[in-house]
mmCIF file of C-alpha atoms in Angstrom:
data_model
loop_
_atom_site.group_PDB
_atom_site.id
_atom_site.type_symbol
_atom_site.label_atom_id
_atom_site.label_comp_id
_atom_site.label_asym_id
_atom_site.label_seq_id
_atom_site.Cartn_x
_atom_site.Cartn_y
_atom_site.Cartn_z
ATOM 1 C CA MET A 22 -53.162 -53.833 75.326
ATOM 2 C CA ARG A 23 -54.435 -50.298 76.046
ATOM 3 C CA ILE A 24 -51.463 -49.700 78.367
ATOM 4 C CA TRP A 25 -48.967 -50.847 75.748
ATOM 5 C CA HIS A 26 -50.671 -48.663 73.173
ATOM 6 C CA HIS A 27 -49.904 -45.568 75.277
ATOM 7 C CA LEU A 28 -46.247 -46.609 75.480
ATOM 8 C CA GLU A 29 -45.808 -46.839 71.720
ATOM 9 C CA PRO A 30 -44.072 -44.016 69.768
ATOM 10 C CA ALA A 31 -46.305 -40.959 69.434
ATOM 11 C CA LEU A 32 -44.407 -39.481 66.483
ATOM 12 C CA PRO A 33 -45.179 -40.682 62.952
ATOM 13 C CA ARG A 34 -42.390 -42.034 60.771
ATOM 14 C CA PHE A 35 -40.231 -39.297 59.325
ATOM 15 C CA HIS A 36 -39.945 -38.891 55.567
ATOM 16 C CA ALA A 37 -36.989 -40.663 54.009
ATOM 17 C CA GLY A 38 -33.914 -38.471 54.269
ATOM 18 C CA GLU A 39 -35.383 -36.122 56.905
ATOM 19 C CA PRO A 40 -33.447 -37.654 59.839
ATOM 20 C CA LEU A 41 -30.203 -37.308 57.874
ATOM 21 C CA ARG A 42 -31.085 -33.728 56.868
ATOM 22 C CA ALA A 43 -31.800 -32.703 60.458
ATOM 23 C CA GLY A 44 -28.805 -34.542 61.878
ATOM 24 C CA LEU A 45 -26.436 -33.023 59.357
ATOM 25 C CA GLY A 46 -27.814 -29.557 60.107
ATOM 26 C CA ALA A 47 -27.265 -30.018 63.847
ATOM 27 C CA LEU A 48 -23.736 -31.264 63.138
ATOM 28 C CA ILE A 49 -22.962 -28.137 61.130
ATOM 29 C CA GLY A 50 -24.570 -25.786 63.670
ATOM 30 C CA ILE A 51 -22.842 -27.200 66.739
ATOM 31 C CA SER A 52 -19.563 -27.453 64.837
ATOM 32 C CA LEU A 53 -19.877 -23.756 64.050
ATOM 33 C CA CYS A 54 -20.268 -23.007 67.771
ATOM 34 C CA VAL A 55 -17.270 -25.235 68.546
ATOM 35 C CA GLY A 56 -15.238 -23.311 65.980
ATOM 36 C CA LEU A 57 -16.241 -19.982 67.536
ATOM 37 C CA ALA A 58 -15.322 -21.227 71.013
ATOM 38 C CA TYR A 59 -11.972 -22.535 69.770
ATOM 39 C CA ALA A 60 -11.209 -19.267 67.966
ATOM 40 C CA SER A 61 -12.104 -17.264 71.084
ATOM 41 C CA ALA A 62 -9.845 -19.397 73.274
ATOM 42 C CA THR A 63 -7.015 -19.024 70.756
ATOM 43 C CA HIS A 64 -7.311 -15.227 71.038
ATOM 44 C CA GLY A 65 -7.408 -15.301 74.820
ATOM 45 C CA GLN A 66 -11.189 -14.869 75.171
ATOM 46 C CA ALA A 67 -12.050 -17.703 77.557
ATOM 47 C CA SER A 68 -15.553 -16.356 78.183
ATOM 48 C CA PHE A 69 -16.939 -18.067 75.076
ATOM 49 C CA TYR A 70 -17.576 -21.772 75.651
ATOM 50 C CA LEU A 71 -20.314 -24.300 74.923
ATOM 51 C CA VAL A 72 -23.177 -25.148 77.242
ATOM 52 C CA ALA A 73 -25.092 -28.414 77.021
ATOM 53 C CA PRO A 74 -28.607 -26.941 76.401
ATOM 54 C CA LEU A 75 -27.433 -25.722 72.986
ATOM 55 C CA GLY A 76 -27.775 -29.329 71.838
ATOM 56 C CA ALA A 77 -31.487 -29.186 72.657
ATOM 57 C CA THR A 78 -31.757 -25.854 70.817
ATOM 58 C CA ALA A 79 -30.191 -27.526 67.773
ATOM 59 C CA VAL A 80 -32.862 -30.257 67.902
ATOM 60 C CA LEU A 81 -35.636 -27.685 67.639
ATOM 61 C CA LEU A 82 -33.971 -25.480 65.023
ATOM 62 C CA PHE A 83 -33.074 -28.298 62.633
ATOM 63 C CA CYS A 84 -35.714 -30.973 63.322
ATOM 64 C CA VAL A 85 -38.883 -28.891 63.788
ATOM 65 C CA PRO A 86 -38.044 -25.474 62.250
ATOM 66 C CA ASN A 87 -41.747 -24.627 61.806
ATOM 67 C CA SER A 88 -42.516 -24.942 65.495
ATOM 68 C CA PRO A 89 -43.260 -21.700 67.384
ATOM 69 C CA LEU A 90 -40.786 -22.951 70.007
ATOM 70 C CA ALA A 91 -37.983 -22.928 67.433
ATOM 71 C CA GLN A 92 -38.402 -19.425 66.008
ATOM 72 C CA PRO A 93 -35.557 -16.904 66.497
ATOM 73 C CA TRP A 94 -37.375 -14.878 69.166
ATOM 74 C CA SER A 95 -38.149 -17.988 71.184
ATOM 75 C CA ALA A 96 -34.640 -19.393 70.863
ATOM 76 C CA VAL A 97 -32.582 -16.258 71.527
ATOM 77 C CA VAL A 98 -34.806 -14.453 74.038
ATOM 78 C CA GLY A 99 -35.799 -17.730 75.702
ATOM 79 C CA ASN A 100 -32.236 -18.848 76.388
ATOM 80 C CA ILE A 101 -31.039 -15.384 77.471
ATOM 81 C CA SER A 102 -33.988 -14.661 79.772
ATOM 82 C CA ALA A 103 -33.744 -18.123 81.370
ATOM 83 C CA ALA A 104 -30.058 -17.556 82.116
ATOM 84 C CA LEU A 105 -30.703 -14.126 83.629
ATOM 85 C CA VAL A 106 -33.551 -15.387 85.844
ATOM 86 C CA ALA A 107 -31.448 -18.339 86.999
ATOM 87 C CA LEU A 108 -28.576 -16.000 87.855
ATOM 88 C CA VAL A 109 -30.863 -13.892 90.030
ATOM 89 C CA ALA A 110 -32.180 -17.038 91.743
ATOM 90 C CA VAL A 111 -28.762 -18.469 92.652
ATOM 91 C CA TRP A 112 -27.510 -15.030 93.703
ATOM 92 C CA TYR A 113 -30.258 -14.319 96.209
ATOM 93 C CA ILE A 114 -31.363 -17.827 97.211
ATOM 94 C CA PRO A 115 -28.552 -20.011 98.501
ATOM 95 C CA GLY A 116 -28.736 -23.776 98.715
ATOM 96 C CA PRO A 117 -30.760 -26.446 96.920
ATOM 97 C CA MET A 118 -33.968 -24.384 96.922
ATOM 98 C CA ALA A 119 -32.461 -22.177 94.213
ATOM 99 C CA ILE A 120 -32.536 -25.058 91.722
ATOM 100 C CA GLY A 121 -36.294 -25.501 91.534
ATOM 101 C CA ILE A 122 -36.960 -21.796 91.819
ATOM 102 C CA ALA A 123 -34.538 -21.040 88.983
ATOM 103 C CA VAL A 124 -36.245 -23.474 86.594
ATOM 104 C CA GLY A 125 -39.792 -22.490 87.545
ATOM 105 C CA ALA A 126 -39.070 -18.770 87.382
ATOM 106 C CA ALA A 127 -37.301 -19.179 84.035
ATOM 107 C CA ILE A 128 -40.325 -20.937 82.530
ATOM 108 C CA THR A 129 -42.633 -18.221 83.855
ATOM 109 C CA ALA A 130 -40.430 -15.465 82.449
ATOM 110 C CA MET A 131 -40.213 -17.132 79.017
ATOM 111 C CA MET A 132 -43.970 -17.462 78.840
ATOM 112 C CA PHE A 133 -44.508 -13.821 79.835
ATOM 113 C CA LEU A 134 -42.035 -12.793 77.113
ATOM 114 C CA ARG A 135 -43.746 -15.098 74.571
ATOM 115 C CA ALA A 136 -40.346 -16.733 74.145
ATOM 116 C CA LEU A 137 -41.017 -20.261 75.398
ATOM 117 C CA HIS A 138 -38.031 -22.407 74.438
ATOM 118 C CA PRO A 139 -37.642 -25.817 76.159
ATOM 119 C CA PRO A 140 -33.811 -25.660 76.233
ATOM 120 C CA GLY A 141 -34.243 -22.520 78.343
ATOM 121 C CA GLY A 142 -35.377 -24.762 81.208
ATOM 122 C CA ALA A 143 -32.167 -26.737 80.813
ATOM 123 C CA VAL A 144 -30.195 -23.462 80.790
ATOM 124 C CA ALA A 145 -31.745 -22.501 84.129
ATOM 125 C CA LEU A 146 -31.098 -25.944 85.618
ATOM 126 C CA LEU A 147 -27.480 -25.993 84.453
ATOM 127 C CA THR A 148 -26.908 -22.496 85.852
ATOM 128 C CA ALA A 149 -28.388 -23.456 89.220
ATOM 129 C CA LEU A 150 -26.424 -26.723 89.457
ATOM 130 C CA ASN A 151 -23.082 -25.125 88.567
ATOM 131 C CA PRO A 152 -23.410 -21.481 89.541
ATOM 132 C CA GLU A 153 -19.728 -20.690 89.997
ATOM 133 C CA ALA A 154 -18.875 -19.931 86.359
ATOM 134 C CA ALA A 155 -22.137 -18.064 85.774
ATOM 135 C CA LEU A 156 -21.745 -15.976 88.933
ATOM 136 C CA ALA A 157 -18.146 -15.185 88.028
ATOM 137 C CA ALA A 158 -19.208 -13.879 84.620
ATOM 138 C CA GLY A 159 -22.253 -12.084 85.997
ATOM 139 C CA PRO A 160 -25.058 -10.958 83.660
ATOM 140 C CA TRP A 161 -22.642 -11.249 80.730
ATOM 141 C CA PHE A 162 -23.040 -15.032 81.015
ATOM 142 C CA ALA A 163 -26.466 -14.695 79.384
ATOM 143 C CA LEU A 164 -24.936 -12.909 76.394
ATOM 144 C CA VAL A 165 -21.521 -14.558 76.140
ATOM 145 C CA PRO A 166 -21.423 -17.463 75.662
ATOM 146 C CA LEU A 167 -25.138 -18.289 75.670
ATOM 147 C CA GLY A 168 -26.627 -15.462 73.619
ATOM 148 C CA VAL A 169 -23.860 -15.401 70.995
ATOM 149 C CA ALA A 170 -23.934 -19.184 70.566
ATOM 150 C CA THR A 171 -27.735 -19.203 70.219
ATOM 151 C CA VAL A 172 -27.604 -16.437 67.589
ATOM 152 C CA ALA A 173 -24.947 -18.413 65.694
ATOM 153 C CA LEU A 174 -27.181 -21.494 65.722
ATOM 154 C CA VAL A 175 -30.185 -19.465 64.527
ATOM 155 C CA LEU A 176 -28.215 -17.958 61.637
ATOM 156 C CA CYS A 177 -26.885 -21.364 60.652
ATOM 157 C CA ALA A 178 -30.388 -22.864 60.841
ATOM 158 C CA THR A 179 -31.766 -20.043 58.662
ATOM 159 C CA VAL A 180 -29.291 -20.747 55.869
ATOM 160 C CA TYR A 181 -29.268 -24.539 56.157
ATOM 161 C CA ASN A 182 -33.041 -25.031 56.401
ATOM 162 C CA ARG A 183 -33.706 -22.853 53.380
ATOM 163 C CA LEU A 184 -31.006 -24.597 51.345
ATOM 164 C CA THR A 185 -32.574 -27.969 52.175
ATOM 165 C CA GLY A 186 -36.173 -27.004 51.390
ATOM 166 C CA ARG A 187 -37.450 -25.931 54.816
ATOM 167 C CA LYS A 188 -38.609 -22.376 55.470
ATOM 168 C CA TYR A 189 -37.034 -20.787 58.539
ATOM 169 C CA PRO A 190 -37.818 -18.438 60.204
ATOM 170 C CA PHE A 191 -41.447 -19.341 59.644
ATOM 171 C CA ARG A 192 -44.008 -16.588 60.122
ATOM 172 C CA LEU A 193 -47.349 -15.650 58.585
ATOM 173 C CA PRO A 194 -47.433 -12.762 56.081
ATOM 174 C CA LYS A 195 -48.776 -9.532 57.565
ATOM 175 C CA GLU A 196 -51.533 -9.312 54.964
ATOM 176 C CA GLU A 197 -54.198 -11.963 54.660
ATOM 177 C CA PRO A 198 -54.370 -13.581 51.170
ATOM 178 C CA ALA A 199 -57.400 -12.531 49.150
ATOM 179 C CA HIS A 200 -58.836 -16.052 49.138
ATOM 180 C CA ALA A 201 -57.229 -18.151 51.841
ATOM 181 C CA PRO A 202 -58.235 -21.798 51.162
ATOM 182 C CA ARG A 203 -58.795 -22.634 54.837
ATOM 183 C CA LEU A 204 -62.511 -23.296 55.153
ATOM 184 C CA GLY A 205 -63.082 -19.544 55.072
ATOM 185 C CA LEU A 206 -61.228 -18.928 58.353
ATOM 186 C CA SER A 207 -59.080 -15.827 58.815
ATOM 187 C CA THR A 208 -55.689 -15.774 60.519
ATOM 188 C CA ASP A 209 -57.267 -14.366 63.688
ATOM 189 C CA GLN A 210 -59.896 -17.098 63.706
ATOM 190 C CA LEU A 211 -57.236 -19.784 63.299
ATOM 191 C CA GLY A 212 -55.334 -18.274 66.205
ATOM 192 C CA GLU A 213 -58.481 -18.276 68.347
ATOM 193 C CA LEU A 214 -59.017 -21.939 67.455
ATOM 194 C CA LEU A 215 -55.519 -22.824 68.670
ATOM 195 C CA GLU A 216 -56.097 -20.820 71.847
ATOM 196 C CA ARG A 217 -59.410 -22.567 72.510
ATOM 197 C CA TYR A 218 -57.750 -25.990 72.438
ATOM 198 C CA ASN A 219 -54.579 -24.752 74.175
ATOM 199 C CA GLN A 220 -52.350 -25.706 71.237
ATOM 200 C CA SER A 221 -50.632 -22.378 70.547
ATOM 201 C CA THR A 222 -47.249 -23.627 71.735
ATOM 202 C CA ASN A 223 -47.483 -26.901 69.817
ATOM 203 C CA LEU A 224 -48.646 -25.699 66.402
ATOM 204 C CA GLY A 225 -48.238 -22.435 64.549
ATOM 205 C CA VAL A 226 -51.110 -20.614 62.862
ATOM 206 C CA ALA A 227 -49.410 -21.026 59.476
ATOM 207 C CA ASP A 228 -49.058 -24.784 59.962
ATOM 208 C CA LEU A 229 -52.711 -25.089 60.979
ATOM 209 C CA GLY A 230 -53.731 -23.066 57.919
ATOM 210 C CA ARG A 231 -51.737 -25.321 55.594
ATOM 211 C CA LEU A 232 -53.189 -28.454 57.169
ATOM 212 C CA LEU A 233 -56.733 -27.152 56.841
ATOM 213 C CA ALA A 234 -56.114 -26.121 53.242
ATOM 214 C CA ALA A 235 -54.769 -29.569 52.388
ATOM 215 C CA ALA A 236 -57.673 -31.259 54.175
ATOM 216 C CA GLU A 237 -60.173 -29.027 52.392
ATOM 217 C CA ALA A 238 -58.657 -29.784 48.986
ATOM 218 C CA GLU A 239 -58.582 -33.516 49.737
ATOM 219 C CA ALA A 240 -62.189 -33.501 50.914
ATOM 220 C CA ALA A 241 -63.281 -31.570 47.837
ATOM 221 C CA GLN A 242 -61.708 -34.158 45.567
ATOM 222 C CA HIS A 243 -63.525 -37.018 47.303
ATOM 223 C CA ARG A 244 -66.817 -35.259 48.001
ATOM 224 C CA PHE A 245 -68.452 -36.307 44.744
ATOM 225 C CA ASP A 246 -66.927 -39.780 44.506
ATOM 226 C CA GLY A 247 -64.393 -38.848 41.883
ATOM 227 C CA THR A 248 -66.807 -36.921 39.666
ATOM 228 C CA SER A 249 -64.809 -34.889 37.155
ATOM 229 C CA CYS A 250 -65.672 -31.695 35.315
ATOM 230 C CA ALA A 251 -66.308 -33.723 32.156
ATOM 231 C CA ASP A 252 -69.042 -35.677 33.959
ATOM 232 C CA VAL A 253 -71.233 -32.648 34.716
ATOM 233 C CA MET A 254 -70.250 -29.985 32.175
ATOM 234 C CA THR A 255 -72.562 -28.615 29.484
ATOM 235 C CA ARG A 256 -71.473 -29.988 26.125
ATOM 236 C CA ASP A 257 -73.888 -28.411 23.627
ATOM 237 C CA LEU A 258 -72.276 -25.013 23.238
ATOM 238 C CA ILE A 259 -73.003 -21.874 21.306
ATOM 239 C CA THR A 260 -69.649 -20.309 20.426
ATOM 240 C CA VAL A 261 -68.346 -17.268 18.588
ATOM 241 C CA GLY A 262 -65.078 -16.332 16.958
ATOM 242 C CA PRO A 263 -62.745 -13.493 17.973
ATOM 243 C CA LYS A 264 -63.865 -11.397 14.984
ATOM 244 C CA THR A 265 -67.585 -11.769 15.694
ATOM 245 C CA SER A 266 -69.230 -8.372 16.095
ATOM 246 C CA LEU A 267 -70.652 -7.383 19.444
ATOM 247 C CA LYS A 268 -74.080 -6.955 17.883
ATOM 248 C CA GLU A 269 -74.087 -10.537 16.641
ATOM 249 C CA ALA A 270 -72.882 -11.794 20.028
ATOM 250 C CA ALA A 271 -75.681 -9.916 21.788
ATOM 251 C CA GLN A 272 -78.233 -11.428 19.414
ATOM 252 C CA LEU A 273 -76.980 -14.932 20.185
ATOM 253 C CA LEU A 274 -77.177 -14.343 23.930
ATOM 254 C CA ARG A 275 -80.743 -13.076 23.601
ATOM 255 C CA LYS A 276 -81.881 -15.761 21.201
ATOM 256 C CA HIS A 277 -80.600 -18.715 23.238
ATOM 257 C CA ARG A 278 -81.229 -17.078 26.635
ATOM 258 C CA ILE A 279 -77.706 -17.733 27.861
ATOM 259 C CA LYS A 280 -75.315 -15.569 29.868
ATOM 260 C CA SER A 281 -71.974 -16.395 28.278
ATOM 261 C CA LEU A 282 -70.349 -17.296 24.975
ATOM 262 C CA PRO A 283 -67.027 -19.146 24.662
ATOM 263 C CA VAL A 284 -64.727 -17.567 22.075
ATOM 264 C CA VAL A 285 -62.919 -20.128 19.923
ATOM 265 C CA GLU A 286 -60.728 -20.223 16.846
ATOM 266 C CA ALA A 287 -60.479 -22.882 14.193
ATOM 267 C CA GLY A 288 -60.233 -26.339 15.679
ATOM 268 C CA SER A 289 -62.173 -25.341 18.815
ATOM 269 C CA THR A 290 -59.093 -23.771 20.395
ATOM 270 C CA LEU A 291 -60.313 -21.660 23.307
ATOM 271 C CA ARG A 292 -59.433 -17.971 23.168
ATOM 272 C CA GLY A 293 -61.663 -16.552 25.904
ATOM 273 C CA VAL A 294 -65.195 -15.981 27.171
ATOM 274 C CA ILE A 295 -67.596 -13.086 26.705
ATOM 275 C CA LEU A 296 -70.261 -12.528 29.343
ATOM 276 C CA GLN A 297 -73.698 -10.974 29.131
ATOM 277 C CA ALA A 298 -72.612 -8.428 31.742
ATOM 278 C CA ASP A 299 -69.843 -7.217 29.418
ATOM 279 C CA LEU A 300 -72.361 -6.301 26.734
ATOM 280 C CA LEU A 301 -74.787 -4.697 29.178
ATOM 281 C CA GLY A 302 -72.129 -2.176 30.111
ATOM 282 C CA LEU A 303 -71.637 -1.261 26.467
ATOM 283 C CA ILE A 304 -75.360 -0.944 25.857
ATOM 284 C CA ALA A 305 -75.659 1.445 28.807
ATOM 285 C CA ALA A 306 -73.180 3.773 27.077
ATOM 286 C CA GLN A 307 -75.056 3.905 23.762
ATOM 287 C CA ASP A 308 -76.585 7.309 24.552
ATOM 288 C CA ARG A 309 -73.224 8.861 23.719
ATOM 289 C CA PRO A 310 -72.558 9.221 19.964
ATOM 290 C CA LEU A 311 -68.858 8.485 20.294
ATOM 291 C CA ALA A 312 -69.585 5.309 22.241
ATOM 292 C CA ARG A 313 -72.002 4.111 19.517
ATOM 293 C CA LYS A 314 -69.371 4.586 16.819
ATOM 294 C CA GLN A 315 -66.761 2.735 18.819
ATOM 295 C CA GLN A 316 -69.124 -0.120 19.596
ATOM 296 C CA ALA A 317 -69.952 -0.549 15.898
ATOM 297 C CA ARG A 318 -66.275 -1.228 15.184
ATOM 298 C CA GLN A 319 -65.619 -3.475 18.200
ATOM 299 C CA THR A 320 -65.493 -7.238 18.040
ATOM 300 C CA VAL A 321 -65.724 -9.970 20.635
ATOM 301 C CA ALA A 322 -61.915 -10.024 20.956
ATOM 302 C CA ASP A 323 -61.996 -6.458 22.282
ATOM 303 C CA VAL A 324 -64.077 -7.232 25.371
ATOM 304 C CA MET A 325 -63.714 -10.963 26.058
ATOM 305 C CA HIS A 326 -62.130 -12.378 29.186
ATOM 306 C CA SER A 327 -58.938 -14.378 28.812
ATOM 307 C CA ALA A 328 -58.948 -18.167 28.795
ATOM 308 C CA ASN A 329 -56.869 -18.475 31.960
ATOM 309 C CA ARG A 330 -59.983 -19.548 33.898
ATOM 310 C CA ALA A 331 -60.227 -22.758 31.903
ATOM 311 C CA VAL A 332 -59.834 -26.066 33.744
ATOM 312 C CA PRO A 333 -58.887 -29.540 32.450
ATOM 313 C CA HIS A 334 -61.707 -31.959 31.739
ATOM 314 C CA ASP A 335 -60.428 -34.549 34.252
ATOM 315 C CA LEU A 336 -60.205 -32.130 37.216
ATOM 316 C CA PRO A 337 -62.327 -33.304 40.201
ATOM 317 C CA VAL A 338 -65.369 -31.056 40.273
ATOM 318 C CA GLY A 339 -65.157 -30.611 44.042
ATOM 319 C CA VAL A 340 -61.982 -28.552 43.610
ATOM 320 C CA LEU A 341 -64.020 -25.862 41.867
ATOM 321 C CA LEU A 342 -66.421 -25.256 44.756
ATOM 322 C CA ASN A 343 -64.211 -22.636 46.408
ATOM 323 C CA ARG A 344 -63.498 -21.004 43.077
ATOM 324 C CA LEU A 345 -67.163 -20.615 42.221
ATOM 325 C CA ALA A 346 -68.008 -19.425 45.730
ATOM 326 C CA GLU A 347 -65.105 -17.046 46.393
ATOM 327 C CA GLU A 348 -64.047 -15.716 42.998
ATOM 328 C CA GLY A 349 -67.562 -15.086 41.794
ATOM 329 C CA SER A 350 -67.023 -17.019 38.558
ATOM 330 C CA ASP A 351 -70.265 -17.559 36.660
ATOM 331 C CA VAL A 352 -68.863 -19.797 33.976
ATOM 332 C CA ILE A 353 -65.700 -21.873 33.697
ATOM 333 C CA PRO A 354 -64.554 -23.283 30.340
ATOM 334 C CA VAL A 355 -63.479 -26.922 30.291
ATOM 335 C CA VAL A 356 -60.684 -27.900 27.926
ATOM 336 C CA LYS A 357 -58.915 -31.021 26.769
ATOM 337 C CA ALA A 358 -55.495 -30.431 25.260
ATOM 338 C CA ARG A 359 -56.421 -26.723 24.846
ATOM 339 C CA GLN A 360 -59.547 -27.632 22.893
ATOM 340 C CA LEU A 361 -62.894 -26.471 24.310
ATOM 341 C CA VAL A 362 -65.054 -29.470 25.228
ATOM 342 C CA GLY A 363 -67.661 -27.857 27.502
ATOM 343 C CA ILE A 364 -68.430 -25.265 30.170
ATOM 344 C CA LEU A 365 -69.293 -25.444 33.844
ATOM 345 C CA THR A 366 -71.813 -23.021 35.325
ATOM 346 C CA ARG A 367 -73.273 -22.475 38.761
ATOM 347 C CA THR A 368 -76.363 -24.294 37.508
ATOM 348 C CA ASP A 369 -74.313 -27.397 36.730
ATOM 349 C CA ILE A 370 -72.814 -27.368 40.219
ATOM 350 C CA MET A 371 -76.192 -26.809 41.867
ATOM 351 C CA ARG A 372 -77.649 -29.712 39.910
ATOM 352 C CA LEU A 373 -74.824 -31.934 41.165
ATOM 353 C CA LEU A 374 -75.287 -30.794 44.770
ATOM 354 C CA LEU A 375 -79.015 -31.530 44.631
ATOM 355 C CA GLN A 376 -78.526 -35.049 43.291
ATOM 356 C CA GLY A 377 -79.431 -37.475 46.063
ATOM 357 C CA ALA A 378 -80.368 -34.670 48.479
ATOM 358 C CA ASP A 379 -83.568 -36.478 49.482
ATOM 359 C CA GLU A 380 -81.668 -39.686 50.218
ATOM 360 C CA ARG A 381 -79.085 -37.834 52.319
ATOM 361 C CA ALA A 382 -81.812 -36.018 54.268
ATOM 362 C CA ALA A 383 -83.591 -39.312 54.980
ATOM 363 C CA ALA A 384 -80.353 -40.896 56.178
#
């Protein structure tokens, strides 16, 4: 049974419609190359013709467009460099020995150029098996037909993949996002992880980042057994209105020993949040007469934070862990149909984390 298990398909089932999408893309791409070859022959340019490895290039470009092996540099430079190396091999090494040397040298060259493209191995093999046409064309064989046809396929794949919902070419942005949701790992660290497990040619850094982000979000949702924000939020709230004076807001914060006040309108509609830190900055400026006059006229609406930090009451609380840790949020309003129903603070999250800590330590 273990032997049969290793002989089973290694690929998961493709999403419905994906085989048709990829197949149709390859049909269009190869048909474009056929059209270019036919047009060239019609105008007396017999140097442009199709080579079999382009079919393998089409598989990568349309079936796995996110793969590092399918990116434009890999496809174009890989095919061209493999053809050039194979030409050198068959030119200087006569006989059957040139075949193996051409393929091995082509793979080595592609890896040195960081342009590994599996069809390039087929390009080298085809060139070594049938060297007459390649030798007759000379180094131009690598550019016409091979280079031009590969560029045509890449351009077609760029347009087709984007029109059908796949991003190609696929590269990481040059600047790291402010809060990359990937377990706190930077792009360089993700790359080092791929290098450590020798997976750089099988999986791109961007793909690994997306997988880790999805896994992190999924784990966060299940970490607290479906606990929602409504289950742990503080419900007994002290609130103020937008027209409440700053002096009155400061008195409420001091009296109840709290660090924030939700700002609501009639019907408990959330307008924003005012923090203790906001008022401390104003108090520090009281030594200036002009600042005191301005503060006397200011209301809560003038200094409150917007309500865009609010979260729905049924959101899994685990999703907020990164937000509290990375964004530095001290308080998060919880709403239900835009109505304030509670707030979540770091204290609420800490209380949840500490629940059952003794039992987990004993286990």
